[in-house]
MMTF fields as JSON, N, C-alpha, C and O atoms, coordinates in Angstrom:
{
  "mmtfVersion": "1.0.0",
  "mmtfProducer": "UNKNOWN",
  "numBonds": 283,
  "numAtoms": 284,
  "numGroups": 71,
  "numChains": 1,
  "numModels": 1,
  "chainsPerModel": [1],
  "groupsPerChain": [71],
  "chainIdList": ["A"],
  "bondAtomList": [4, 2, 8, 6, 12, 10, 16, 14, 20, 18, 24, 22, 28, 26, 32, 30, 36, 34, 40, 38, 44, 42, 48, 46, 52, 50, 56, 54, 60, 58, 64, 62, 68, 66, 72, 70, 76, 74, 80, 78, 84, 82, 88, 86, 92, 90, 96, 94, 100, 98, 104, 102, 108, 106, 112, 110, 116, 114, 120, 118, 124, 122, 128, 126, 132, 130, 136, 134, 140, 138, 144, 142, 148, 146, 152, 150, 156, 154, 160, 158, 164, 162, 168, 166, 172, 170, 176, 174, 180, 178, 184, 182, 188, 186, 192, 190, 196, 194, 200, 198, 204, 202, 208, 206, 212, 210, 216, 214, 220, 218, 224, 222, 228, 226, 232, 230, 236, 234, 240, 238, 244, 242, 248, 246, 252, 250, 256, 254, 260, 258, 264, 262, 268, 266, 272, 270, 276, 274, 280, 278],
  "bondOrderList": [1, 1, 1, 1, 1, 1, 1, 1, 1, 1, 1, 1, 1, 1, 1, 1, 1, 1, 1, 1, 1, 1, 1, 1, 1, 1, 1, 1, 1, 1, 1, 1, 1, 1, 1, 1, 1, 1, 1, 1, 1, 1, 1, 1, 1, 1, 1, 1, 1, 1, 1, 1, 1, 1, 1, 1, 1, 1, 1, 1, 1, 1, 1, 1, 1, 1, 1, 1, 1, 1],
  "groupList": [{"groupName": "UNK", "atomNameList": ["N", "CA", "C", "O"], "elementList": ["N", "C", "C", "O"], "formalChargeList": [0, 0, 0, 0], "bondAtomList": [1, 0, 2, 1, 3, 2], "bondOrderList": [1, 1, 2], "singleLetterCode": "X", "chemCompType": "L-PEPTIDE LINKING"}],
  "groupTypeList": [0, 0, 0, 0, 0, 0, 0, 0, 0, 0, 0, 0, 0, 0, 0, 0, 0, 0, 0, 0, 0, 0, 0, 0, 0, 0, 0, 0, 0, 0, 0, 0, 0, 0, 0, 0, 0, 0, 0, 0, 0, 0, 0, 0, 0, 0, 0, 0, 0, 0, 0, 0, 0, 0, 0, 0, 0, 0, 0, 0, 0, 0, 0, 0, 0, 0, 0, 0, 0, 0, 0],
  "groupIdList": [1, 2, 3, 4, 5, 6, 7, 8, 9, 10, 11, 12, 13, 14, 15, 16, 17, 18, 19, 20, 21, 22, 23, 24, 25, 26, 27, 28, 29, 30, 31, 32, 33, 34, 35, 36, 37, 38, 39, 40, 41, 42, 43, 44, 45, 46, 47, 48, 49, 50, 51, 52, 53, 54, 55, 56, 57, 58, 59, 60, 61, 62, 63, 64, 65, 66, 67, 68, 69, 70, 71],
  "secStructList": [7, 2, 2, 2, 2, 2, 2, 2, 2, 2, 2, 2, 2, 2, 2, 2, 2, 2, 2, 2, 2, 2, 2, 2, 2, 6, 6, 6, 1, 7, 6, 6, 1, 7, 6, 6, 7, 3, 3, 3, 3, 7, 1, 1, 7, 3, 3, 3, 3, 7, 2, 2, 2, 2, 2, 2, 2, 2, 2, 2, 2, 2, 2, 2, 2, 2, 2, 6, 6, 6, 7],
  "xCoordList": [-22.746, -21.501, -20.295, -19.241, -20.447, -19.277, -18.954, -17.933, -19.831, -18.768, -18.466, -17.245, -18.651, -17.954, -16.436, -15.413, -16.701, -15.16, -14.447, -13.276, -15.019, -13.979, -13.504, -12.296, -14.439, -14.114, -13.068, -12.482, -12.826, -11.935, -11.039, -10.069, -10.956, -9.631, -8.824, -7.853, -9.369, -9.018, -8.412, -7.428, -9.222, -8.698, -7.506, -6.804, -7.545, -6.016, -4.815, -3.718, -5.054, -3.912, -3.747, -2.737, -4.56, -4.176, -3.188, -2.305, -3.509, -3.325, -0.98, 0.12, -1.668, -0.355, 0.472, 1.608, 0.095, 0.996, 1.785, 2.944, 0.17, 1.102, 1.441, 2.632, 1.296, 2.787, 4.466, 5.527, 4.203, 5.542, 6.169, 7.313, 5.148, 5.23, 5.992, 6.976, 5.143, 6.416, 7.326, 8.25, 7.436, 8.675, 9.824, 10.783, 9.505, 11.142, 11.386, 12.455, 10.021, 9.74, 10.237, 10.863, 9.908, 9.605, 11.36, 11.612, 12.29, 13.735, 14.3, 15.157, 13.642, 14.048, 13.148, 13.63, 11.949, 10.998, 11.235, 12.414, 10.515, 10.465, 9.431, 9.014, 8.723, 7.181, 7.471, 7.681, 7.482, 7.494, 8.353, 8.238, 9.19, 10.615, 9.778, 10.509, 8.55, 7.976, 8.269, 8.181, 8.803, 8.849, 6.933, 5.832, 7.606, 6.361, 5.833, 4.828, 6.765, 6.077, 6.801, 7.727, 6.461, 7.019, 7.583, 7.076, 9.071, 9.89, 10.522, 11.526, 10.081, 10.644, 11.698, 11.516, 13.082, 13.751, 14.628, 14.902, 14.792, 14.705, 16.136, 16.934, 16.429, 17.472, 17.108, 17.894, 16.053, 15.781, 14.638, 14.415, 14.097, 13.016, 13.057, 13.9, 12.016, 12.259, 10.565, 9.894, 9.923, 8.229, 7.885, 7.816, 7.561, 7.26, 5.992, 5.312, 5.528, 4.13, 4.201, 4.437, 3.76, 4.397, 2.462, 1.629, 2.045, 0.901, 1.086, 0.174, 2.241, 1.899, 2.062, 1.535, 2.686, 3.008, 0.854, 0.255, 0.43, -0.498, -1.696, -2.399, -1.642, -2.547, -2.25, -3.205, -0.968, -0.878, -1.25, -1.846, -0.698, -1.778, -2.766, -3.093, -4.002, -5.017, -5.716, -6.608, -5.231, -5.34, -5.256, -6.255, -3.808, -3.95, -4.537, -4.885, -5.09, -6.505, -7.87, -8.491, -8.3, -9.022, -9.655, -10.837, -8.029, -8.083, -8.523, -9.319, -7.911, -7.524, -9.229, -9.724, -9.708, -11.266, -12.253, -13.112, -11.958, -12.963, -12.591, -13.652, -11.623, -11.351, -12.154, -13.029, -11.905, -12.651, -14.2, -15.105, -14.29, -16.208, -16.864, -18.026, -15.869, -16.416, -16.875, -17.768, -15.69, -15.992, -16.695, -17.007],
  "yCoordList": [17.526, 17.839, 17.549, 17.165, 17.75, 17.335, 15.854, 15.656, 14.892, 13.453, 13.888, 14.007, 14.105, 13.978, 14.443, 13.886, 15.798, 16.503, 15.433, 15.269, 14.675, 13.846, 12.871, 12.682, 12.176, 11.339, 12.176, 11.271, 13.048, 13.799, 13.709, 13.02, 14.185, 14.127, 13.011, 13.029, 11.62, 10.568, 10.08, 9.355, 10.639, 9.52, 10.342, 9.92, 11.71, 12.633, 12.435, 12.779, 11.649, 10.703, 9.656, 9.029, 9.275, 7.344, 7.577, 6.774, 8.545, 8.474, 9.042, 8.726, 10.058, 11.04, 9.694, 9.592, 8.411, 7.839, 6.701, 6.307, 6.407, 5.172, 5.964, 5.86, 7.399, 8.107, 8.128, 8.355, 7.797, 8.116, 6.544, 6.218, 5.717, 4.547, 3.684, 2.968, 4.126, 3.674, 4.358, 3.838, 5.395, 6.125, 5.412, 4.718, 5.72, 5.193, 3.687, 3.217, 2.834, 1.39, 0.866, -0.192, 1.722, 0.728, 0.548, -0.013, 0.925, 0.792, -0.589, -1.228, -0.888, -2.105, -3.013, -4.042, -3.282, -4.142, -4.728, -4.648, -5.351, -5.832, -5.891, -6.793, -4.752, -4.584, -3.699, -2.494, -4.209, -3.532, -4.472, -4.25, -5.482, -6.361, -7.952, -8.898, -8.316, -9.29, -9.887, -9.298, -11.733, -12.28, -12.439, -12.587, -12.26, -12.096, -10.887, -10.774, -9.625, -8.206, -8.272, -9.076, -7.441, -7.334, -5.853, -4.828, -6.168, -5.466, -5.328, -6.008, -4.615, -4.349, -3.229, -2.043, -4.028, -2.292, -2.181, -3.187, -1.483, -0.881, -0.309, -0.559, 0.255, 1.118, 2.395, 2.761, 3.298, 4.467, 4.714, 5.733, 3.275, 3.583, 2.13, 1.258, 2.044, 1.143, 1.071, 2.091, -0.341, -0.501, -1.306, -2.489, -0.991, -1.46, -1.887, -1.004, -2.921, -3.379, -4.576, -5.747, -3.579, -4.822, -5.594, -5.077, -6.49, -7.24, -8.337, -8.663, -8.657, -9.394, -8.633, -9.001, -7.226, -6.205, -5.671, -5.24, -5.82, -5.157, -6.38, -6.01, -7.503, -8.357, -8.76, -9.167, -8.753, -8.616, -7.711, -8.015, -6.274, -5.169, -5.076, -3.931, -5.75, -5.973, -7.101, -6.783, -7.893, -9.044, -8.212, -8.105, -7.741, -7.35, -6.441, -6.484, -5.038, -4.489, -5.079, -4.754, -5.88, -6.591, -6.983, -6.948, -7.651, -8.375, -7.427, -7.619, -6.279, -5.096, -4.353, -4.076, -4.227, -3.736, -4.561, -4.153, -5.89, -6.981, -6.795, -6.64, -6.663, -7.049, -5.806, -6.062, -4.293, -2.949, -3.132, -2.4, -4.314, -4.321, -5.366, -5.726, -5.918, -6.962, -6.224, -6.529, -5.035, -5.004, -3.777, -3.697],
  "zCoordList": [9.834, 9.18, 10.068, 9.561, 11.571, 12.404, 11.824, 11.166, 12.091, 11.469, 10.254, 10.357, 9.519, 8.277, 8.272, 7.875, 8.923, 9.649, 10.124, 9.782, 10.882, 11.82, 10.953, 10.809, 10.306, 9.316, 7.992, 7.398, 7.613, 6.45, 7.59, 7.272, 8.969, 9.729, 9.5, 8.744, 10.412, 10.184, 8.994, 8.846, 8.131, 6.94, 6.066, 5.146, 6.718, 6.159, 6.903, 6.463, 8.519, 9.343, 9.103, 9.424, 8.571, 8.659, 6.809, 6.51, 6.012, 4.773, 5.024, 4.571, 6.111, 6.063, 6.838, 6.374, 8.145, 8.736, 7.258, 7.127, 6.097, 5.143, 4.742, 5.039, 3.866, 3.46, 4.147, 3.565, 5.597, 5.928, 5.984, 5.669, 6.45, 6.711, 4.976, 4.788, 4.237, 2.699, 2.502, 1.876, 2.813, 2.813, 3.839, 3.501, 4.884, 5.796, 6.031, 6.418, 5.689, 6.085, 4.564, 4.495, 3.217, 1.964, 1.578, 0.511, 2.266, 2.241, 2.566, 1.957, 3.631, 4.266, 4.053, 4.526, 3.548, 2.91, 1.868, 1.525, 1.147, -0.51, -0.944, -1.671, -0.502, -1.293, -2.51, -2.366, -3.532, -4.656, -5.586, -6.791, -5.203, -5.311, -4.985, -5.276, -4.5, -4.464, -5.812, -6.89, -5.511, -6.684, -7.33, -6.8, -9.061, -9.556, -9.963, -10.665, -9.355, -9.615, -10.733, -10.842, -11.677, -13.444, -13.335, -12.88, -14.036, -14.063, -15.626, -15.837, -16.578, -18.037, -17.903, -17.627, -18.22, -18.288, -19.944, -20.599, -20.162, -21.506, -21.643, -20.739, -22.44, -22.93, -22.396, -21.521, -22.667, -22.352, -20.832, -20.178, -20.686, -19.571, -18.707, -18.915, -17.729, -16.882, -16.855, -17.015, -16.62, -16.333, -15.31, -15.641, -13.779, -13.108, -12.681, -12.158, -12.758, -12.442, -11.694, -11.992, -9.94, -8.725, -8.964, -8.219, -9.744, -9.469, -7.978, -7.218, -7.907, -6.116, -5.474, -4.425, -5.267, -3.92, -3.98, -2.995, -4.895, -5.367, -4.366, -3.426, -4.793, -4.197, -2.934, -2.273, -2.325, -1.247, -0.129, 0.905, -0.589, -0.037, -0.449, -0.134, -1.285, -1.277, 0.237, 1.024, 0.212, 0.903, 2.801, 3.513, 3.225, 4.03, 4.252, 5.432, 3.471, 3.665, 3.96, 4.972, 3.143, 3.83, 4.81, 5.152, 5.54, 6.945, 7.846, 8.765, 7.514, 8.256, 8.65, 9.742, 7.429, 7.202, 7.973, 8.754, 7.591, 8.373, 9.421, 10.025, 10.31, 11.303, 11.881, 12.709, 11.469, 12.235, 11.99, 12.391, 11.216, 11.271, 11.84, 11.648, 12.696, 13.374, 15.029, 15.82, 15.072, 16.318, 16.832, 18.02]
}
């Protein structure tokens, strides 16, 4: 049961650093504003569906994953 602990630790820091990390970083970025993300806005509402912010942070997860299982 200890790894598992360690592992729920970890993965409640790495979760709490991209919480802060889109927060004070997603200001000055254009992840979400990528040409190609779909943007419907309306009279009463607005519909955002970033599909390239989406495959892009797909893509760099990835790299990111392969790269911690190589070594």
């Amino acid at each position: 049961m200890g790894g598992l602990g360690r592992t729920l630790i970890v993965l409640g820091i790495v979760m709490l650093a991209a919480g802060l990390l889109i927060t004070f970083v997603g200001k000055f970025t254009p992840l979400g504003r990528l040409p190609g993300d779909i943007v419907v806005r309306k009279q009463n509402y607005t519909f955002h569906f970033p599909i390239v912010t989406s495959i892009v942070l797909s893509v760099l997860l990835t790299l990111v994953m392969w790269f911690l299982q190589r070594r």
